[in-house]
Amino acid sequence: MKIAVIHQPQYLPYLGFFHKLQKGDIFVVMDSVQFQRRGVQHRNQIKTSQGAQWLTVPVLHRSRDEERINEMLINSEFPWSHKHWHTLMTNYSRTPYFDKYSSGLEEILTREWNNLCQLDMALIEWVMENLGIKKSIIYMSALEVEGNKSELLIDICKAVGADTYLSGSGGKNYMDMAAFEAAGINVLWQEFNYPSYVQAFPELGFIPNLSIVDTLFCCGPETRKFLELN
């Protein structure tokens, strides 16, 4: 069985994203699909003394037509990277594992970035390295595939030689299971329940589904145990 995880790149994704990667054999980056405005492709949330807060990478919209993720340019007129890093330092500097990960994360964030997808993937690969997630990475733009929804997913699986597709539970709402069966592609469903752990600002209560940096700074190497959940 060869399991494909097919996912759009995201900005510092949440823990469940990496749980899914850990369960697959191949990570296919959907870099050439439509960019979602105000989506997690260019932003994510962290915990602050005021509660959850978005960190957003500003992007340039060149047209009202379809914009592909790998074509999205970062708006460098805004000092977003230094603002993000300052916000992270302000809110996580006292967490147990901030010093362990801070230098590597700061180095990536404060590079000069033009392309959003390249930024996202540099951060994702940095997290994968720190969590020991070793998977083949293939970009959809390098594959000769086309179609929409189920047809596209099936074509991607065939293109990378995968006989199984690992989907998030949301896929049940739109996937054509008969098409997968006809194509000989098995479907597995990700089972992930966000775990509870000690966060910064405990007086605010636990806030789930934040960026992976929240888990890393608070839990350090123990974050790996959350990847083994069902």
PDB file of C-alpha atoms in Angstrom:
ATOM      1  CA  MET A   1       0.000   0.000   0.000  1.00  0.00           C
ATOM      2  CA  LYS A   2       1.336   3.433  -0.994  1.00  0.00           C
ATOM      3  CA  ILE A   3      -0.517   6.306   0.668  1.00  0.00           C
ATOM      4  CA  ALA A   4      -0.686   9.774  -0.853  1.00  0.00           C
ATOM      5  CA  VAL A   5      -1.378  12.868   1.232  1.00  0.00           C
ATOM      6  CA  ILE A   6      -2.480  15.688  -1.081  1.00  0.00           C
ATOM      7  CA  HIS A   7      -2.632  19.116   0.461  1.00  0.00           C
ATOM      8  CA  GLN A   8      -2.384  22.785  -0.367  1.00  0.00           C
ATOM      9  CA  PRO A   9       0.582  24.581   1.220  1.00  0.00           C
ATOM     10  CA  GLN A  10      -0.318  26.558   4.319  1.00  0.00           C
ATOM     11  CA  TYR A  11       1.391  29.169   6.448  1.00  0.00           C
ATOM     12  CA  LEU A  12       2.651  27.503   9.635  1.00  0.00           C
ATOM     13  CA  PRO A  13      -0.185  24.914   9.610  1.00  0.00           C
ATOM     14  CA  TYR A  14      -1.790  23.436  12.686  1.00  0.00           C
ATOM     15  CA  LEU A  15      -0.832  20.132  14.310  1.00  0.00           C
ATOM     16  CA  GLY A  16      -3.385  18.061  12.365  1.00  0.00           C
ATOM     17  CA  PHE A  17      -1.669  18.946   9.087  1.00  0.00           C
ATOM     18  CA  PHE A  18       1.516  17.213  10.251  1.00  0.00           C
ATOM     19  CA  HIS A  19      -0.424  14.323  11.769  1.00  0.00           C
ATOM     20  CA  LYS A  20      -1.751  13.654   8.277  1.00  0.00           C
ATOM     21  CA  LEU A  21       1.720  13.884   6.695  1.00  0.00           C
ATOM     22  CA  GLN A  22       3.060  11.392   9.214  1.00  0.00           C
ATOM     23  CA  LYS A  23       0.382   8.864   8.192  1.00  0.00           C
ATOM     24  CA  GLY A  24       1.207   8.982   4.464  1.00  0.00           C
ATOM     25  CA  ASP A  25       4.083   7.938   2.218  1.00  0.00           C
ATOM     26  CA  ILE A  26       4.055  10.791  -0.314  1.00  0.00           C
ATOM     27  CA  PHE A  27       3.211  14.440   0.254  1.00  0.00           C
ATOM     28  CA  VAL A  28       1.807  16.003  -2.916  1.00  0.00           C
ATOM     29  CA  VAL A  29       1.787  19.781  -2.645  1.00  0.00           C
ATOM     30  CA  MET A  30      -1.234  21.268  -4.428  1.00  0.00           C
ATOM     31  CA  ASP A  31       0.659  24.379  -5.435  1.00  0.00           C
ATOM     32  CA  SER A  32      -1.068  25.055  -8.756  1.00  0.00           C
ATOM     33  CA  VAL A  33      -4.665  25.272  -7.544  1.00  0.00           C
ATOM     34  CA  GLN A  34      -6.599  28.440  -6.831  1.00  0.00           C
ATOM     35  CA  PHE A  35      -5.435  30.675  -4.009  1.00  0.00           C
ATOM     36  CA  GLN A  36      -8.061  31.154  -1.322  1.00  0.00           C
ATOM     37  CA  ARG A  37      -8.374  34.746  -0.153  1.00  0.00           C
ATOM     38  CA  ARG A  38      -8.302  35.095   3.629  1.00  0.00           C
ATOM     39  CA  GLY A  39      -7.508  31.407   3.943  1.00  0.00           C
ATOM     40  CA  VAL A  40      -4.748  29.578   5.815  1.00  0.00           C
ATOM     41  CA  GLN A  41      -2.510  29.548   2.769  1.00  0.00           C
ATOM     42  CA  HIS A  42      -1.194  32.905   3.935  1.00  0.00           C
ATOM     43  CA  ARG A  43      -2.209  33.155   7.579  1.00  0.00           C
ATOM     44  CA  ASN A  44      -2.646  31.225  10.811  1.00  0.00           C
ATOM     45  CA  GLN A  45      -3.426  31.796  14.467  1.00  0.00           C
ATOM     46  CA  ILE A  46      -1.286  31.853  17.603  1.00  0.00           C
ATOM     47  CA  LYS A  47      -2.149  32.394  21.262  1.00  0.00           C
ATOM     48  CA  THR A  48      -1.554  35.792  22.844  1.00  0.00           C
ATOM     49  CA  SER A  49      -2.390  37.402  26.168  1.00  0.00           C
ATOM     50  CA  GLN A  50      -5.584  38.629  24.477  1.00  0.00           C
ATOM     51  CA  GLY A  51      -6.546  35.246  23.008  1.00  0.00           C
ATOM     52  CA  ALA A  52      -6.138  33.878  19.488  1.00  0.00           C
ATOM     53  CA  GLN A  53      -4.551  36.241  16.967  1.00  0.00           C
ATOM     54  CA  TRP A  54      -3.990  35.926  13.234  1.00  0.00           C
ATOM     55  CA  LEU A  55      -0.526  36.240  11.708  1.00  0.00           C
ATOM     56  CA  THR A  56      -1.140  37.186   8.078  1.00  0.00           C
ATOM     57  CA  VAL A  57       1.364  37.352   5.234  1.00  0.00           C
ATOM     58  CA  PRO A  58       0.287  40.221   2.926  1.00  0.00           C
ATOM     59  CA  VAL A  59      -0.001  39.216  -0.720  1.00  0.00           C
ATOM     60  CA  LEU A  60      -0.338  41.053  -4.001  1.00  0.00           C
ATOM     61  CA  HIS A  61      -3.535  40.469  -5.979  1.00  0.00           C
ATOM     62  CA  ARG A  62      -2.756  41.124  -9.631  1.00  0.00           C
ATOM     63  CA  SER A  63      -6.161  40.332 -11.096  1.00  0.00           C
ATOM     64  CA  ARG A  64      -9.708  39.297 -10.250  1.00  0.00           C
ATOM     65  CA  ASP A  65      -9.236  36.112 -12.259  1.00  0.00           C
ATOM     66  CA  GLU A  66      -8.139  32.815 -10.798  1.00  0.00           C
ATOM     67  CA  GLU A  67      -4.873  33.178  -8.891  1.00  0.00           C
ATOM     68  CA  ARG A  68      -2.779  30.080  -8.357  1.00  0.00           C
ATOM     69  CA  ILE A  69      -0.990  29.536  -5.059  1.00  0.00           C
ATOM     70  CA  ASN A  70       2.446  29.135  -6.642  1.00  0.00           C
ATOM     71  CA  GLU A  71       2.001  32.448  -8.449  1.00  0.00           C
ATOM     72  CA  MET A  72       1.121  34.502  -5.376  1.00  0.00           C
ATOM     73  CA  LEU A  73       3.650  37.198  -4.556  1.00  0.00           C
ATOM     74  CA  ILE A  74       4.226  38.598  -1.088  1.00  0.00           C
ATOM     75  CA  ASN A  75       3.688  42.312  -0.627  1.00  0.00           C
ATOM     76  CA  SER A  76       7.109  43.381   0.641  1.00  0.00           C
ATOM     77  CA  GLU A  77       5.965  46.956   1.260  1.00  0.00           C
ATOM     78  CA  PHE A  78       4.762  45.773   4.672  1.00  0.00           C
ATOM     79  CA  PRO A  79       7.332  44.660   7.322  1.00  0.00           C
ATOM     80  CA  TRP A  80       5.257  41.562   7.996  1.00  0.00           C
ATOM     81  CA  SER A  81       8.094  39.154   8.857  1.00  0.00           C
ATOM     82  CA  HIS A  82       9.569  41.308  11.598  1.00  0.00           C
ATOM     83  CA  LYS A  83       6.088  41.974  12.950  1.00  0.00           C
ATOM     84  CA  HIS A  84       5.344  38.239  13.028  1.00  0.00           C
ATOM     85  CA  TRP A  85       8.627  37.471  14.753  1.00  0.00           C
ATOM     86  CA  HIS A  86       8.145  40.237  17.325  1.00  0.00           C
ATOM     87  CA  THR A  87       4.636  38.936  18.068  1.00  0.00           C
ATOM     88  CA  LEU A  88       5.954  35.391  18.492  1.00  0.00           C
ATOM     89  CA  MET A  89       8.722  36.554  20.832  1.00  0.00           C
ATOM     90  CA  THR A  90       6.339  38.666  22.884  1.00  0.00           C
ATOM     91  CA  ASN A  91       3.905  35.809  23.452  1.00  0.00           C
ATOM     92  CA  TYR A  92       6.091  32.695  23.516  1.00  0.00           C
ATOM     93  CA  SER A  93       9.484  33.743  24.897  1.00  0.00           C
ATOM     94  CA  ARG A  94       8.611  32.249  28.298  1.00  0.00           C
ATOM     95  CA  THR A  95       7.386  28.905  26.975  1.00  0.00           C
ATOM     96  CA  PRO A  96       9.553  25.860  27.777  1.00  0.00           C
ATOM     97  CA  TYR A  97      10.883  25.254  24.263  1.00  0.00           C
ATOM     98  CA  PHE A  98      11.049  28.725  22.743  1.00  0.00           C
ATOM     99  CA  ASP A  99      14.855  28.766  22.856  1.00  0.00           C
ATOM    100  CA  LYS A 100      15.050  25.364  21.152  1.00  0.00           C
ATOM    101  CA  TYR A 101      13.179  26.461  18.035  1.00  0.00           C
ATOM    102  CA  SER A 102      13.440  30.243  17.964  1.00  0.00           C
ATOM    103  CA  SER A 103      16.673  30.671  16.022  1.00  0.00           C
ATOM    104  CA  GLY A 104      15.672  28.324  13.197  1.00  0.00           C
ATOM    105  CA  LEU A 105      12.232  29.855  12.856  1.00  0.00           C
ATOM    106  CA  GLU A 106      13.545  33.414  12.987  1.00  0.00           C
ATOM    107  CA  GLU A 107      16.113  32.650  10.299  1.00  0.00           C
ATOM    108  CA  ILE A 108      13.439  31.448   7.879  1.00  0.00           C
ATOM    109  CA  LEU A 109      10.898  34.155   8.644  1.00  0.00           C
ATOM    110  CA  THR A 110      13.335  37.024   8.248  1.00  0.00           C
ATOM    111  CA  ARG A 111      14.758  35.966   4.896  1.00  0.00           C
ATOM    112  CA  GLU A 112      13.730  38.056   1.922  1.00  0.00           C
ATOM    113  CA  TRP A 113      10.706  36.299   0.461  1.00  0.00           C
ATOM    114  CA  ASN A 114       8.852  37.075  -2.760  1.00  0.00           C
ATOM    115  CA  ASN A 115       6.837  33.910  -3.383  1.00  0.00           C
ATOM    116  CA  LEU A 116       4.210  32.753  -0.875  1.00  0.00           C
ATOM    117  CA  CYS A 117       4.388  29.067  -1.769  1.00  0.00           C
ATOM    118  CA  GLN A 118       8.156  29.011  -1.307  1.00  0.00           C
ATOM    119  CA  LEU A 119       7.780  30.604   2.133  1.00  0.00           C
ATOM    120  CA  ASP A 120       5.064  28.157   3.167  1.00  0.00           C
ATOM    121  CA  MET A 121       7.065  25.144   2.054  1.00  0.00           C
ATOM    122  CA  ALA A 122      10.284  26.309   3.711  1.00  0.00           C
ATOM    123  CA  LEU A 123       8.404  26.536   7.009  1.00  0.00           C
ATOM    124  CA  ILE A 124       6.595  23.226   6.499  1.00  0.00           C
ATOM    125  CA  GLU A 125       9.857  21.434   5.720  1.00  0.00           C
ATOM    126  CA  TRP A 126      11.483  23.041   8.771  1.00  0.00           C
ATOM    127  CA  VAL A 127       8.698  21.636  10.964  1.00  0.00           C
ATOM    128  CA  MET A 128       8.953  18.236   9.270  1.00  0.00           C
ATOM    129  CA  GLU A 129      12.671  18.137   9.991  1.00  0.00           C
ATOM    130  CA  ASN A 130      12.172  19.046  13.640  1.00  0.00           C
ATOM    131  CA  LEU A 131       9.451  16.418  14.050  1.00  0.00           C
ATOM    132  CA  GLY A 132      11.330  13.716  12.163  1.00  0.00           C
ATOM    133  CA  ILE A 133       8.732  13.453   9.396  1.00  0.00           C
ATOM    134  CA  LYS A 134      10.554  12.077   6.376  1.00  0.00           C
ATOM    135  CA  LYS A 135       8.314  11.874   3.315  1.00  0.00           C
ATOM    136  CA  SER A 136       8.775  12.287  -0.414  1.00  0.00           C
ATOM    137  CA  ILE A 137       7.529  15.711  -1.535  1.00  0.00           C
ATOM    138  CA  ILE A 138       6.126  16.154  -5.040  1.00  0.00           C
ATOM    139  CA  TYR A 139       4.617  19.333  -6.436  1.00  0.00           C
ATOM    140  CA  MET A 140       1.359  19.057  -8.331  1.00  0.00           C
ATOM    141  CA  SER A 141       2.649  21.622 -10.850  1.00  0.00           C
ATOM    142  CA  ALA A 142       5.277  19.068 -11.900  1.00  0.00           C
ATOM    143  CA  LEU A 143       2.611  16.480 -12.727  1.00  0.00           C
ATOM    144  CA  GLU A 144       0.501  16.327 -15.869  1.00  0.00           C
ATOM    145  CA  VAL A 145      -2.830  16.230 -14.078  1.00  0.00           C
ATOM    146  CA  GLU A 146      -6.069  18.137 -14.457  1.00  0.00           C
ATOM    147  CA  GLY A 147      -9.697  18.010 -13.421  1.00  0.00           C
ATOM    148  CA  ASN A 148     -11.713  19.024 -10.404  1.00  0.00           C
ATOM    149  CA  LYS A 149     -12.204  17.575  -6.936  1.00  0.00           C
ATOM    150  CA  SER A 150     -12.338  13.756  -7.058  1.00  0.00           C
ATOM    151  CA  GLU A 151     -11.106  13.496 -10.641  1.00  0.00           C
ATOM    152  CA  LEU A 152      -8.046  15.583  -9.823  1.00  0.00           C
ATOM    153  CA  LEU A 153      -7.244  13.633  -6.649  1.00  0.00           C
ATOM    154  CA  ILE A 154      -7.525  10.340  -8.511  1.00  0.00           C
ATOM    155  CA  ASP A 155      -5.252  11.565 -11.301  1.00  0.00           C
ATOM    156  CA  ILE A 156      -2.674  12.734  -8.766  1.00  0.00           C
ATOM    157  CA  CYS A 157      -2.674   9.363  -7.008  1.00  0.00           C
ATOM    158  CA  LYS A 158      -2.151   7.599 -10.319  1.00  0.00           C
ATOM    159  CA  ALA A 159       0.609  10.020 -11.341  1.00  0.00           C
ATOM    160  CA  VAL A 160       2.644   9.342  -8.185  1.00  0.00           C
ATOM    161  CA  GLY A 161       1.951   5.607  -8.108  1.00  0.00           C
ATOM    162  CA  ALA A 162      -0.226   5.670  -4.989  1.00  0.00           C
ATOM    163  CA  ASP A 163      -3.032   3.157  -4.554  1.00  0.00           C
ATOM    164  CA  THR A 164      -4.453   4.857  -1.461  1.00  0.00           C
ATOM    165  CA  TYR A 165      -5.539   8.409  -0.698  1.00  0.00           C
ATOM    166  CA  LEU A 166      -5.590   9.721   2.864  1.00  0.00           C
ATOM    167  CA  SER A 167      -8.298  12.346   3.243  1.00  0.00           C
ATOM    168  CA  GLY A 168      -9.399  14.621   6.021  1.00  0.00           C
ATOM    169  CA  SER A 169     -12.931  14.052   7.298  1.00  0.00           C
ATOM    170  CA  GLY A 170     -14.153  17.047   5.283  1.00  0.00           C
ATOM    171  CA  GLY A 171     -13.632  15.052   2.095  1.00  0.00           C
ATOM    172  CA  LYS A 172     -16.765  13.062   2.909  1.00  0.00           C
ATOM    173  CA  ASN A 173     -18.790  16.110   1.938  1.00  0.00           C
ATOM    174  CA  TYR A 174     -17.643  16.295  -1.684  1.00  0.00           C
ATOM    175  CA  MET A 175     -15.659  13.206  -2.736  1.00  0.00           C
ATOM    176  CA  ASP A 176     -17.167  10.853  -5.314  1.00  0.00           C
ATOM    177  CA  MET A 177     -16.465   7.504  -3.669  1.00  0.00           C
ATOM    178  CA  ALA A 178     -17.754   5.561  -6.682  1.00  0.00           C
ATOM    179  CA  ALA A 179     -15.126   7.268  -8.846  1.00  0.00           C
ATOM    180  CA  PHE A 180     -12.349   6.282  -6.463  1.00  0.00           C
ATOM    181  CA  GLU A 181     -13.585   2.693  -6.405  1.00  0.00           C
ATOM    182  CA  ALA A 182     -13.786   2.568 -10.202  1.00  0.00           C
ATOM    183  CA  ALA A 183     -10.214   3.898 -10.431  1.00  0.00           C
ATOM    184  CA  GLY A 184      -8.920   1.302  -7.973  1.00  0.00           C
ATOM    185  CA  ILE A 185      -7.891   3.919  -5.413  1.00  0.00           C
ATOM    186  CA  ASN A 186      -8.574   3.114  -1.773  1.00  0.00           C
ATOM    187  CA  VAL A 187      -9.599   5.943   0.559  1.00  0.00           C
ATOM    188  CA  LEU A 188      -8.560   6.252   4.190  1.00  0.00           C
ATOM    189  CA  TRP A 189      -9.972   8.876   6.541  1.00  0.00           C
ATOM    190  CA  GLN A 190      -7.786  10.823   8.910  1.00  0.00           C
ATOM    191  CA  GLU A 191      -8.872  10.417  12.501  1.00  0.00           C
ATOM    192  CA  PHE A 192      -7.467  13.269  14.537  1.00  0.00           C
ATOM    193  CA  ASN A 193      -8.708  14.771  17.774  1.00  0.00           C
ATOM    194  CA  TYR A 194      -6.752  17.829  18.823  1.00  0.00           C
ATOM    195  CA  PRO A 195      -4.920  17.008  22.075  1.00  0.00           C
ATOM    196  CA  SER A 196      -4.838  19.200  25.153  1.00  0.00           C
ATOM    197  CA  TYR A 197      -1.518  20.438  26.557  1.00  0.00           C
ATOM    198  CA  VAL A 198      -0.219  23.235  28.760  1.00  0.00           C
ATOM    199  CA  GLN A 199      -0.244  26.479  26.756  1.00  0.00           C
ATOM    200  CA  ALA A 200       0.965  29.980  27.469  1.00  0.00           C
ATOM    201  CA  PHE A 201      -1.552  32.193  29.252  1.00  0.00           C
ATOM    202  CA  PRO A 202      -3.396  29.269  30.889  1.00  0.00           C
ATOM    203  CA  GLU A 203      -5.781  31.701  32.550  1.00  0.00           C
ATOM    204  CA  LEU A 204      -7.447  32.143  29.149  1.00  0.00           C
ATOM    205  CA  GLY A 205      -8.247  28.453  28.883  1.00  0.00           C
ATOM    206  CA  PHE A 206      -7.086  26.031  26.208  1.00  0.00           C
ATOM    207  CA  ILE A 207      -7.360  27.186  22.588  1.00  0.00           C
ATOM    208  CA  PRO A 208      -7.170  24.338  20.008  1.00  0.00           C
ATOM    209  CA  ASN A 209      -6.288  24.369  16.312  1.00  0.00           C
ATOM    210  CA  LEU A 210      -3.569  27.016  16.513  1.00  0.00           C
ATOM    211  CA  SER A 211      -0.429  27.076  14.382  1.00  0.00           C
ATOM    212  CA  ILE A 212       2.065  24.276  14.961  1.00  0.00           C
ATOM    213  CA  VAL A 213       4.408  26.816  16.587  1.00  0.00           C
ATOM    214  CA  ASP A 214       2.111  26.877  19.622  1.00  0.00           C
ATOM    215  CA  THR A 215       2.572  23.134  20.095  1.00  0.00           C
ATOM    216  CA  LEU A 216       6.303  23.207  19.397  1.00  0.00           C
ATOM    217  CA  PHE A 217       7.042  26.056  21.791  1.00  0.00           C
ATOM    218  CA  CYS A 218       4.902  24.518  24.539  1.00  0.00           C
ATOM    219  CA  CYS A 219       5.628  20.803  24.097  1.00  0.00           C
ATOM    220  CA  GLY A 220       8.959  20.572  22.252  1.00  0.00           C
ATOM    221  CA  PRO A 221      10.001  17.051  21.188  1.00  0.00           C
ATOM    222  CA  GLU A 222       6.921  15.676  22.932  1.00  0.00           C
ATOM    223  CA  THR A 223       4.939  17.078  19.995  1.00  0.00           C
ATOM    224  CA  ARG A 224       5.872  13.895  18.147  1.00  0.00           C
ATOM    225  CA  LYS A 225       3.634  11.804  20.387  1.00  0.00           C
ATOM    226  CA  PHE A 226       0.622  13.713  19.047  1.00  0.00           C
ATOM    227  CA  LEU A 227       1.468  12.514  15.528  1.00  0.00           C
ATOM    228  CA  GLU A 228       0.786   8.944  16.559  1.00  0.00           C
ATOM    229  CA  LEU A 229      -2.831   9.566  17.541  1.00  0.00           C
ATOM    230  CA  ASN A 230      -5.460   7.627  15.576  1.00  0.00           C
TER     231      ASN A 230
END
